[in-house]
Coordinates of C-alpha atoms in Angstrom, one line a residue:
Chain A
X1 CA -23.3 -16.4 -26.9
X2 CA -26.5 -14.7 -25.9
X3 CA -25.4 -13.6 -22.5
X4 CA -24.6 -9.9 -22.1
X5 CA -21.0 -9.2 -21.2
X6 CA -20.9 -6.0 -19.1
X7 CA -18.9 -3.1 -20.4
X8 CA -15.2 -2.9 -19.3
X9 CA -15.1 -6.7 -18.8
X10 CA -12.4 -8.9 -20.3
X11 CA -15.3 -11.2 -21.2
X12 CA -15.1 -14.9 -21.4
X13 CA -11.7 -16.3 -20.5
X14 CA -10.2 -19.8 -20.6
X15 CA -7.6 -21.1 -18.2
X16 CA -4.4 -22.4 -19.6
X17 CA -1.9 -24.9 -18.4
X18 CA 1.9 -24.8 -18.4
X19 CA 4.1 -27.8 -17.8
X20 CA 7.5 -27.7 -16.1
X21 CA 10.0 -30.5 -16.2
X22 CA 13.0 -28.8 -14.6
X23 CA 13.0 -29.8 -10.9
X24 CA 12.1 -27.0 -8.5
X25 CA 14.0 -27.1 -5.3
X26 CA 11.8 -25.7 -2.5
X27 CA 12.8 -23.7 0.5
X28 CA 11.3 -26.2 2.8
X29 CA 13.7 -28.9 1.6
X30 CA 11.4 -30.7 -0.8
X31 CA 11.7 -30.8 -4.6
X32 CA 9.1 -30.9 -7.3
X33 CA 10.6 -32.9 -10.1
X34 CA 7.8 -31.8 -12.4
X35 CA 4.8 -29.6 -12.0
X36 CA 2.2 -27.6 -13.8
X37 CA 0.6 -24.2 -13.3
X38 CA -2.9 -23.1 -14.3
X39 CA -3.0 -19.5 -15.4
X40 CA -5.2 -17.0 -17.2
X41 CA -4.2 -13.9 -19.3
X42 CA -6.1 -10.8 -20.3
X43 CA -5.1 -8.3 -22.9
X44 CA -2.3 -8.7 -25.5
X45 CA 1.4 -9.1 -25.0
X46 CA 3.0 -6.4 -27.1
X47 CA 5.8 -7.0 -29.6
X48 CA 8.5 -5.8 -27.1
X49 CA 7.0 -8.0 -24.4
X50 CA 7.2 -5.1 -22.1
X51 CA 3.6 -4.7 -21.0
X52 CA 3.1 -7.8 -18.8
X53 CA 1.6 -7.4 -15.3
X54 CA 1.5 -10.3 -12.9
X55 CA -1.4 -10.4 -10.4
X56 CA -0.6 -12.6 -7.3
X57 CA -3.4 -14.0 -5.4
X58 CA -4.1 -14.2 -1.6
X59 CA -5.0 -17.1 0.6
X60 CA -8.2 -18.2 -1.1
X61 CA -7.7 -16.6 -4.5
X62 CA -6.9 -18.3 -7.8
X63 CA -5.7 -17.6 -11.3
X64 CA -9.2 -16.5 -12.2
X65 CA -8.6 -12.7 -11.7
X66 CA -11.0 -11.3 -14.2
X67 CA -13.7 -12.2 -16.7
X68 CA -16.1 -15.1 -16.7
X69 CA -16.2 -18.6 -18.0
X70 CA -18.4 -19.7 -21.0
X71 CA -19.8 -22.6 -18.9
X72 CA -20.0 -20.6 -15.7
X73 CA -21.0 -17.0 -16.6
X74 CA -21.6 -16.1 -12.9
X75 CA -18.0 -17.2 -11.9
X76 CA -16.5 -13.7 -12.1
X77 CA -12.8 -13.2 -11.4
X78 CA -11.9 -12.2 -7.9
X79 CA -10.3 -8.8 -9.0
X80 CA -12.6 -8.2 -11.9
X81 CA -13.3 -4.7 -10.7
X82 CA -9.6 -3.8 -11.1
X83 CA -8.7 -5.6 -14.4
X84 CA -10.3 -4.9 -17.7
X85 CA -10.5 -2.5 -20.6
X86 CA -10.8 1.0 -19.1
X87 CA -10.3 -0.3 -15.6
X88 CA -7.4 0.8 -13.3
X89 CA -5.3 -2.1 -14.5
X90 CA -6.3 -1.5 -18.1
X91 CA -6.1 -4.5 -20.4
X92 CA -5.9 -2.3 -23.5
X93 CA -2.5 -1.3 -22.3
X94 CA -1.3 -4.2 -20.2
X95 CA -1.1 -8.0 -20.6
X96 CA -2.3 -9.3 -17.3
X97 CA -1.5 -12.7 -15.9
X98 CA -3.1 -14.6 -13.0
X99 CA -1.6 -17.8 -11.8
X100 CA -2.9 -20.4 -9.4
X101 CA 0.0 -20.9 -6.9
X102 CA 1.7 -24.2 -6.4
X103 CA 0.0 -26.1 -3.7
X104 CA -3.3 -24.4 -4.6
X105 CA -6.5 -26.2 -5.3
X106 CA -7.6 -24.6 -8.6
X107 CA -5.7 -26.9 -10.9
X108 CA -2.0 -26.1 -10.4
X109 CA 0.2 -28.9 -8.9
X110 CA -1.1 -29.2 -5.3
X111 CA -2.5 -31.6 -2.8
X112 CA -5.6 -32.3 -4.8
X113 CA -3.6 -33.1 -8.0
X114 CA -2.0 -36.4 -9.0
X115 CA 1.6 -37.0 -7.8
X116 CA 3.3 -38.1 -11.0
X117 CA 5.6 -40.4 -8.9
X118 CA 2.8 -42.4 -7.4
X119 CA -0.1 -41.9 -9.7
X120 CA -2.2 -41.0 -6.7
X121 CA -3.4 -37.7 -5.3
X122 CA -0.7 -35.8 -3.4
X123 CA -2.8 -35.1 -0.3
X124 CA -0.6 -34.4 2.7
X125 CA 2.5 -35.5 0.9
X126 CA 2.6 -32.3 -1.2
X127 CA 5.7 -30.5 0.0
X128 CA 5.7 -27.2 1.9
X129 CA 5.8 -24.2 -0.4
X130 CA 6.8 -20.7 0.5
X131 CA 6.2 -17.3 -1.0
X132 CA 9.7 -17.5 -2.5
X133 CA 8.9 -20.8 -4.1
X134 CA 5.8 -19.3 -5.7
X135 CA 7.8 -16.4 -7.1
X136 CA 10.3 -18.9 -8.5
X137 CA 7.6 -20.9 -10.2
X138 CA 6.0 -17.7 -11.5
X139 CA 9.3 -16.6 -12.9
X140 CA 9.6 -19.9 -14.8
X141 CA 6.1 -19.4 -16.2
X142 CA 7.2 -15.9 -17.3
X143 CA 10.2 -17.6 -19.1
X144 CA 7.8 -19.9 -20.9
X145 CA 5.7 -16.9 -22.0
X146 CA 8.8 -15.1 -23.2
X147 CA 8.4 -12.3 -20.6
X148 CA 11.9 -11.3 -19.4
X149 CA 10.7 -8.4 -17.3
X150 CA 7.3 -7.6 -15.8
X151 CA 6.1 -4.0 -16.1
X152 CA 4.5 -4.6 -12.7
X153 CA 3.8 -7.3 -10.2
X154 CA 0.9 -6.5 -7.9
X155 CA -1.0 -8.2 -5.2
X156 CA -3.1 -7.8 -2.0
X157 CA -2.5 -9.5 1.3
X158 CA -0.5 -12.7 0.7
X159 CA -0.4 -11.5 -2.9
X160 CA 1.3 -8.4 -1.8
X161 CA 3.9 -10.4 -0.1
X162 CA 4.6 -12.2 -3.4
X163 CA 4.9 -8.9 -5.2
X164 CA 7.4 -7.7 -2.6
X165 CA 9.3 -11.0 -2.9
X166 CA 9.5 -10.5 -6.6
X167 CA 11.3 -7.3 -6.1
X168 CA 13.9 -9.1 -3.9
X169 CA 14.3 -12.3 -5.8
X170 CA 14.3 -10.9 -9.3
X171 CA 15.0 -7.2 -9.0
X172 CA 16.0 -7.0 -12.7
X173 CA 12.8 -8.6 -13.8
X174 CA 10.2 -6.3 -12.4
X175 CA 9.8 -2.6 -13.0
X176 CA 7.0 -1.7 -10.6
X177 CA 5.5 -3.4 -7.5
X178 CA 2.2 -2.7 -5.8
X179 CA 2.0 -4.1 -2.3
X180 CA -1.6 -3.8 -1.0
X181 CA -3.0 -4.6 2.4
X182 CA 0.1 -6.6 3.2
X183 CA 2.9 -6.8 5.8
X184 CA 6.6 -7.5 5.8
X185 CA 5.9 -10.5 8.0
X186 CA 3.2 -11.8 10.2
X187 CA 2.9 -10.8 13.8
X188 CA 2.4 -13.4 16.6
X189 CA -1.3 -12.5 16.6
X190 CA -1.5 -13.2 12.8
X191 CA 0.2 -16.6 13.3
X192 CA -2.1 -17.3 16.2
X193 CA -5.2 -16.9 14.1
X194 CA -3.6 -19.1 11.4
X195 CA -2.9 -21.7 14.0
X196 CA -6.4 -21.8 15.3
X197 CA -7.5 -22.3 11.7
X198 CA -5.1 -25.1 11.2
X199 CA -6.0 -26.9 14.4
X200 CA -9.6 -26.8 13.3
X201 CA -8.7 -28.7 10.2
X202 CA -6.0 -31.0 11.7
X203 CA -8.3 -32.2 14.5
X204 CA -11.3 -32.8 12.2
X205 CA -11.9 -36.6 12.4
X206 CA -12.3 -36.6 8.7
X207 CA -8.9 -35.1 8.0
X208 CA -7.2 -38.5 8.1
X209 CA -3.7 -37.1 8.2
X210 CA -4.4 -35.1 5.0
X211 CA -5.3 -38.2 3.0
X212 CA -9.0 -37.7 3.2
X213 CA -9.5 -38.0 -0.5
X214 CA -8.7 -41.7 -0.2
X215 CA -11.5 -42.0 2.3
X216 CA -13.9 -40.2 0.1
X217 CA -14.5 -37.5 2.7
X218 CA -13.4 -33.9 3.3
X219 CA -12.7 -32.3 6.7
X220 CA -15.6 -29.9 6.1
X221 CA -16.1 -29.0 9.7
X222 CA -12.5 -28.0 10.2
X223 CA -12.4 -26.1 7.0
X224 CA -15.6 -24.3 7.9
X225 CA -14.2 -23.3 11.3
X226 CA -10.9 -22.2 9.7
X227 CA -12.8 -19.9 7.3
X228 CA -15.1 -18.6 10.1
X229 CA -12.1 -17.5 12.2
X230 CA -10.3 -16.1 9.2
X231 CA -13.4 -14.2 8.1
X232 CA -13.6 -12.4 11.4
X233 CA -10.2 -11.1 10.8
X234 CA -10.9 -9.8 7.3
X235 CA -13.7 -7.6 8.5
X236 CA -13.6 -4.6 10.8
X237 CA -15.4 -4.2 14.1
X238 CA -17.3 -1.3 12.5
X239 CA -18.3 -3.1 9.3
X240 CA -19.6 -6.0 11.3
X241 CA -21.5 -3.7 13.6
X242 CA -22.9 -1.9 10.6
X243 CA -23.8 -5.1 8.7
X244 CA -25.1 -7.2 11.5
X245 CA -25.0 -5.4 14.8
X246 CA -26.9 -7.6 17.3
X247 CA -29.7 -8.3 14.9
X248 CA -31.6 -11.5 15.9
X249 CA -32.8 -13.9 13.3
X250 CA -36.0 -14.6 15.3
X251 CA -36.4 -11.2 16.7
X252 CA -35.9 -12.5 20.2
X253 CA -33.5 -14.7 22.2
X254 CA -34.4 -18.4 21.8
X255 CA -31.9 -19.7 24.4
X256 CA -30.5 -22.3 22.0
X257 CA -27.3 -23.0 20.1
X258 CA -29.0 -22.6 16.7
X259 CA -28.4 -19.5 14.7
X260 CA -29.7 -16.5 16.7
X261 CA -27.6 -13.5 15.9
X262 CA -27.3 -12.6 12.2
X263 CA -23.5 -12.6 12.5
X264 CA -23.7 -16.3 13.4
X265 CA -25.7 -17.0 10.4
X266 CA -23.3 -15.1 8.2
X267 CA -20.2 -16.8 9.5
X268 CA -21.8 -20.3 9.2
X269 CA -22.9 -19.5 5.7
X270 CA -19.5 -18.3 4.7
X271 CA -17.8 -21.3 6.4
X272 CA -20.1 -23.8 4.7
X273 CA -19.7 -22.2 1.3
X274 CA -15.9 -22.2 1.6
X275 CA -15.8 -25.8 2.8
X276 CA -17.8 -26.7 -0.3
X277 CA -15.1 -25.6 -2.7
X278 CA -11.7 -25.1 -1.0
X279 CA -9.2 -27.7 -0.2
X280 CA -8.1 -28.3 3.4
X281 CA -4.6 -29.2 2.6
X282 CA -4.2 -26.1 0.5
X283 CA -5.5 -24.1 3.4
X284 CA -2.9 -25.6 5.7
X285 CA 0.0 -25.1 3.2
X286 CA -1.0 -21.6 2.4
X287 CA -1.3 -20.4 6.0
X288 CA 2.1 -21.8 6.7
X289 CA 3.5 -19.9 3.7
X290 CA 2.1 -16.8 5.2
X291 CA 3.6 -17.6 8.6
X292 CA 7.1 -18.3 7.1
X293 CA 7.3 -15.1 5.0
X294 CA 9.9 -12.8 6.6
X295 CA 12.4 -11.4 4.1
X296 CA 14.2 -9.6 7.0
X297 CA 14.9 -12.8 8.9
X298 CA 18.2 -13.6 7.2
X299 CA 19.2 -10.0 7.8
X300 CA 18.8 -10.2 11.6
X301 CA 15.4 -8.7 11.4
X302 CA 16.7 -5.6 9.5
X303 CA 14.1 -4.8 6.9
X304 CA 16.1 -1.9 5.5
X305 CA 18.9 -4.4 4.7
X306 CA 16.5 -7.0 3.3
X307 CA 14.9 -4.5 0.9
X308 CA 18.3 -3.1 -0.3
X309 CA 18.2 -5.5 -3.3
X310 CA 14.9 -4.1 -4.6
X311 CA 15.1 -1.7 -7.6
X312 CA 11.5 -1.5 -8.6
X313 CA 9.3 1.5 -8.1
X314 CA 6.8 0.7 -5.3
X315 CA 3.2 1.6 -4.5
X316 CA 2.2 0.6 -1.0
X317 CA -1.5 0.8 0.0
X318 CA -3.1 0.1 3.3
X319 CA -6.6 0.5 4.7
X320 CA -7.5 2.4 7.9
X321 CA -9.7 -0.3 9.3
X322 CA -7.5 -3.3 8.4
X323 CA -6.4 -4.8 11.7
X324 CA -5.2 -8.1 10.2
X325 CA -2.4 -6.2 8.3
X326 CA -2.7 -2.8 9.8
X327 CA -1.4 0.4 8.2
X328 CA 1.5 0.4 10.6
X329 CA 2.8 -2.8 9.0
X330 CA 2.6 -1.2 5.5
X331 CA 4.5 1.8 6.8
X332 CA 7.4 -0.5 7.8
X333 CA 7.7 -1.5 4.2
X334 CA 7.5 2.1 3.0
X335 CA 10.2 3.4 5.4
X336 CA 12.5 0.5 4.6
X337 CA 12.2 1.3 0.9
X338 CA 12.7 5.0 1.5
X339 CA 15.8 4.4 3.5
X340 CA 17.2 2.5 0.5
X341 CA 16.4 5.6 -1.7
X342 CA 13.8 3.6 -3.7
X343 CA 10.9 5.2 -5.3
X344 CA 7.9 4.5 -3.2
X345 CA 4.5 6.1 -2.7
X346 CA 2.1 5.2 0.1
X347 CA -1.6 5.7 0.6
X348 CA -3.7 4.9 3.6
X349 CA -7.2 4.5 2.2
X350 CA -10.1 5.4 4.5
X351 CA -12.4 2.5 4.0
X352 CA -14.6 0.8 6.6
X353 CA -14.4 -2.8 5.3
X354 CA -11.2 -4.0 7.1
X355 CA -8.7 -6.2 5.4
X356 CA -11.2 -7.1 2.6
X357 CA -11.1 -3.5 1.5
X358 CA -8.4 -4.4 -1.0
X359 CA -11.0 -6.3 -3.1
X360 CA -13.5 -3.5 -3.2
X361 CA -13.7 -0.8 -5.9
X362 CA -13.6 2.1 -3.3
X363 CA -13.3 5.3 -5.4
X364 CA -10.1 6.8 -3.9
X365 CA -8.4 3.5 -3.9
X366 CA -9.1 2.8 -7.6
X367 CA -8.3 6.3 -8.6
X368 CA -5.0 5.9 -7.0
X369 CA -4.3 2.6 -8.7
X370 CA -5.4 4.1 -12.0
X371 CA -3.0 7.1 -11.6
X372 CA -0.2 4.7 -10.7
X373 CA -0.7 2.3 -13.5
X374 CA -1.1 5.2 -16.0
X375 CA 2.4 6.4 -15.2
X376 CA 3.9 3.0 -16.0
X377 CA 5.6 3.2 -19.4
X378 CA 5.5 0.1 -21.4
Chain B
X1 CA 0.6 27.3 -5.2
X2 CA 2.0 28.8 -8.4
X3 CA 1.6 32.3 -6.8
X4 CA 4.5 31.5 -4.5
X5 CA 7.1 30.4 -7.0
X6 CA 9.6 32.8 -5.5
X7 CA 9.7 30.7 -2.4
X8 CA 10.3 27.7 -4.6
X9 CA 13.2 29.5 -6.3
X10 CA 14.9 30.3 -3.0
X11 CA 14.4 26.7 -1.8
X12 CA 15.9 25.4 -5.1
X13 CA 19.0 27.5 -4.6
X14 CA 19.6 25.9 -1.2
X15 CA 19.4 22.3 -2.6
X16 CA 22.5 20.7 -4.0
X17 CA 22.2 18.3 -6.9
X18 CA 21.4 14.7 -5.9
X19 CA 20.3 15.5 -2.4
X20 CA 17.7 13.5 -0.4
X21 CA 14.8 15.8 0.1
X22 CA 11.6 15.4 2.1
X23 CA 8.8 17.9 1.4
X24 CA 6.2 18.1 4.1
X25 CA 2.7 19.1 2.9
X26 CA 3.8 18.5 -0.7
X27 CA 0.4 19.0 -2.3
X28 CA 0.4 17.8 -5.8
X29 CA 4.2 17.5 -5.8
X30 CA 4.9 20.6 -7.9
X31 CA 8.0 21.7 -5.9
X32 CA 9.4 18.1 -5.7
X33 CA 8.8 17.7 -9.5
X34 CA 10.8 20.9 -10.0
X35 CA 13.6 19.8 -7.7
X36 CA 13.8 16.4 -9.4
X37 CA 14.1 18.2 -12.8
X38 CA 16.6 20.9 -11.9
X39 CA 18.5 19.2 -8.9
X40 CA 18.0 15.5 -9.6
X41 CA 17.0 15.0 -6.0
X42 CA 15.8 11.8 -4.6
X43 CA 12.6 13.4 -3.3
X44 CA 9.7 12.2 -1.1
X45 CA 6.6 14.2 -0.4
X46 CA 4.4 13.9 2.7
X47 CA 0.7 14.6 2.2
X48 CA -2.4 13.6 4.3
X49 CA -5.0 15.0 1.9
X50 CA -6.1 12.1 -0.4
X51 CA -6.9 14.4 -3.4
X52 CA -3.6 16.1 -3.2
X53 CA -1.8 12.8 -2.7
X54 CA -3.4 11.6 -5.9
X55 CA -2.1 14.7 -7.6
X56 CA 1.4 13.8 -6.5
X57 CA 1.1 10.3 -7.8
X58 CA -0.2 11.6 -11.1
X59 CA 2.8 13.9 -11.2
X60 CA 5.1 10.9 -10.8
X61 CA 6.4 12.2 -7.4
X62 CA 7.0 9.8 -4.5
X63 CA 4.4 10.7 -1.9
X64 CA 3.8 9.2 1.5
X65 CA 0.5 9.6 3.4
X66 CA 1.2 10.7 6.9
X67 CA -0.3 12.9 9.6
X68 CA 2.4 15.4 10.3
X69 CA 0.8 16.2 13.7
X70 CA 2.1 12.8 14.8
X71 CA 5.7 13.6 13.8
X72 CA 7.9 11.7 11.4
X73 CA 8.0 8.4 13.3
X74 CA 9.7 5.7 11.4
X75 CA 12.2 7.9 9.5
X76 CA 15.8 7.6 10.4
X77 CA 17.7 10.4 12.2
X78 CA 19.7 12.5 9.7
X79 CA 18.6 10.6 6.6
X80 CA 17.6 13.7 4.6
X81 CA 19.8 16.5 3.4
X82 CA 16.9 18.9 3.5
X83 CA 13.4 18.7 5.0
X84 CA 11.1 21.3 3.5
X85 CA 7.9 22.8 4.7
X86 CA 6.6 25.4 2.3
X87 CA 3.8 27.6 3.6
X88 CA 2.4 24.9 5.9
X89 CA 3.9 25.5 9.3
X90 CA 1.1 28.0 10.2
X91 CA -1.4 25.3 9.5
X92 CA 0.0 22.9 12.1
X93 CA -0.8 22.6 15.8
X94 CA 2.4 20.9 16.9
X95 CA 4.7 23.7 15.8
X96 CA 7.7 22.8 18.0
X97 CA 7.2 19.1 17.6
X98 CA 7.4 19.2 13.8
X99 CA 10.4 21.6 13.8
X100 CA 12.2 19.2 16.1
X101 CA 11.3 16.2 13.9
X102 CA 12.4 18.1 10.7
X103 CA 15.8 18.7 12.3
X104 CA 15.9 15.1 13.5
X105 CA 15.5 13.4 10.2
X106 CA 17.2 16.2 8.1
X107 CA 20.5 17.9 8.2
X108 CA 18.8 21.2 7.5
X109 CA 15.2 22.3 7.5
X110 CA 13.7 24.8 5.0
X111 CA 10.6 26.5 6.3
X112 CA 8.6 29.3 4.7
X113 CA 5.5 30.9 6.2
X114 CA 3.3 34.0 5.8
X115 CA 4.4 36.9 8.1
X116 CA 1.4 38.0 10.1
X117 CA 3.5 41.1 11.0
X118 CA 3.5 42.4 7.4
X119 CA 2.5 46.0 7.4
X120 CA -0.6 45.5 5.3
X121 CA -1.8 42.8 7.8
X122 CA -1.1 45.3 10.7
X123 CA -3.0 48.0 8.8
X124 CA -5.9 45.6 8.3
X125 CA -6.0 44.8 12.0
X126 CA -5.8 48.6 12.8
X127 CA -8.8 49.0 10.6
X128 CA -10.6 46.4 12.7
X129 CA -10.5 43.5 10.2
X130 CA -8.5 40.3 10.1
X131 CA -6.0 40.4 7.2
X132 CA -6.7 38.9 3.8
X133 CA -3.9 39.1 1.3
X134 CA -1.9 37.2 -1.3
X135 CA 0.0 35.4 1.4
X136 CA -3.1 35.0 3.7
X137 CA -5.8 34.3 1.1
X138 CA -8.4 32.9 3.4
X139 CA -11.1 34.5 5.5
X140 CA -10.9 34.1 9.3
X141 CA -13.8 31.6 9.2
X142 CA -12.4 29.3 6.6
X143 CA -8.6 29.5 7.0
X144 CA -6.7 26.3 7.4
X145 CA -4.1 28.3 9.4
X146 CA -4.1 27.6 13.1
X147 CA -1.0 29.5 14.2
X148 CA -0.6 33.2 13.7
X149 CA 3.0 34.4 14.1
X150 CA 5.4 37.0 12.8
X151 CA 9.0 36.7 11.6
X152 CA 10.1 38.1 15.0
X153 CA 8.0 35.5 16.8
X154 CA 9.6 32.7 14.7
X155 CA 13.1 34.0 15.4
X156 CA 12.3 33.9 19.1
X157 CA 11.0 30.4 18.9
X158 CA 14.2 29.2 17.1
X159 CA 16.2 30.9 19.8
X160 CA 14.5 29.1 22.7
X161 CA 14.6 25.7 20.9
X162 CA 18.3 25.9 20.0
X163 CA 17.6 26.1 16.3
X164 CA 20.2 28.0 14.3
X165 CA 18.9 30.3 11.6
X166 CA 21.5 29.7 8.9
X167 CA 19.9 32.0 6.3
X168 CA 16.7 33.9 6.0
X169 CA 15.2 35.6 3.0
X170 CA 12.1 37.8 3.2
X171 CA 9.7 38.9 0.4
X172 CA 7.0 41.4 -0.2
X173 CA 4.7 39.7 -2.6
X174 CA 7.6 38.3 -4.5
X175 CA 10.2 41.1 -4.2
X176 CA 13.2 40.6 -1.9
X177 CA 13.0 42.7 1.3
X178 CA 16.3 43.6 2.8
X179 CA 15.3 45.9 5.6
X180 CA 12.7 45.7 8.3
X181 CA 11.4 42.3 7.1
X182 CA 9.1 41.9 10.1
X183 CA 7.3 45.0 8.9
X184 CA 7.8 45.0 5.1
X185 CA 7.8 41.2 4.2
X186 CA 4.7 39.1 3.6
X187 CA 6.6 35.8 3.4
X188 CA 9.8 34.6 4.9
X189 CA 11.9 31.6 3.9
X190 CA 14.3 30.1 6.5
X191 CA 17.2 27.7 6.3
X192 CA 17.5 26.1 9.7
X193 CA 19.9 23.8 11.5
X194 CA 20.7 22.7 15.0
X195 CA 23.0 24.9 17.1
X196 CA 26.2 23.0 17.7

């Protein structure tokens, strides 16, 4: 190992695989007779097994939360600025777990994995999965690892929804929950953006009803468009103006449909990059899981009633420029918890970067998380 | 804030064990921490300053970031037993609005504020200078205070807003003042309700 590992890094990590043979009944009506999850861990589980923290990932995230890989030193975990020795989620104190969700495309059972029943790739036949299903599968992983109760479950965006759902599905198994840049359910506008993304994929001629693997192609154009529209919603108007403004690649109008404005270049680049590594079926499944999430639904829309089961201490964080999941949506969660006399703190971080702010190491944000994690007794 | 512990003591006396308490402008959560320890309250602070909010989190106090000038939108009517605002009312623009909101979400409101009619303050004005004292520690050019009022002014405001003064204690730099509070007291602490 000649490569320098930066200070406060968990260093080189290796994904692990857990097998499950007890059938998992899914909310959408399907069943997975057997499945596997890919996960990573950082830090050491203490003798009392009381210091485990589960980090839930968002739409395009994975189990690779922190550190790098020996064979891919530049592949740094998506929340590496948060997790590590001396970082806000300190791996000297906590045993941190990242899991690739069911239906994901980073190695856990999902559309791009073999269906044991047929011996072929699942493709579009992989069943619909929900946030609740993910939590259920994560709980089974915790069982395998001997973790009865998490010190904390944390996540941003869709990951925050999983963290919230943990507090509702397994109140006795989670001490603290951090819900960051999330919402208690999607708005019609959120669903609309997801639907545009899905239509881009579904109408790509190379989608082949989701069985594109068999045709040796990928619906790259659809996936690219989906990412482009998604990406717009992750940034703020201000941050786009700041970063790109109306800057022209050639310094003048060329009156063509080639890249002219820098923002076009950026979106195309992001879209192409994403289409190169992400799976279209996973994108479809995951956006549907987002759309379906609504714990208050079975309580007639009453979020106070829905959150009554939660016993964990909560931290809710939003970002001032996040219009995808605006601060107002986070406040709904906060007030519902308060009305149930649950312990909850809420911060609205002034950050220009929109929804993506939750991935940044903005000083106030990370100080807040440090303070919150510091108070958790393990 | 430690200089004003006597206002904390009064507030604590008015809180019953196990109450639901909201503390507006909670700072680093010192008062709530105290109420949690001696009254086992289920307490929530409201703070809009990020550094102070961080202090509350470090103190293990529930704290919610909110701009009080916009009221307490989202909180249920009558949810809290007591809604406290300790030495912050004078720093708010929307005085009547926040009092209304406090008595909407709380059964009772507890408000303390520096009395601009305190004799030392009057003397200072007579001498031609804006008052600076223990209860008004800032200079005119850097004060966070935006409303300047006396105990008599506040009584009149309660009167016209249908707010019942259930109890009032007044202090001269920590000592209880029983007579002529508008002249002799530097700080007043009120327990308020709605007139039935």
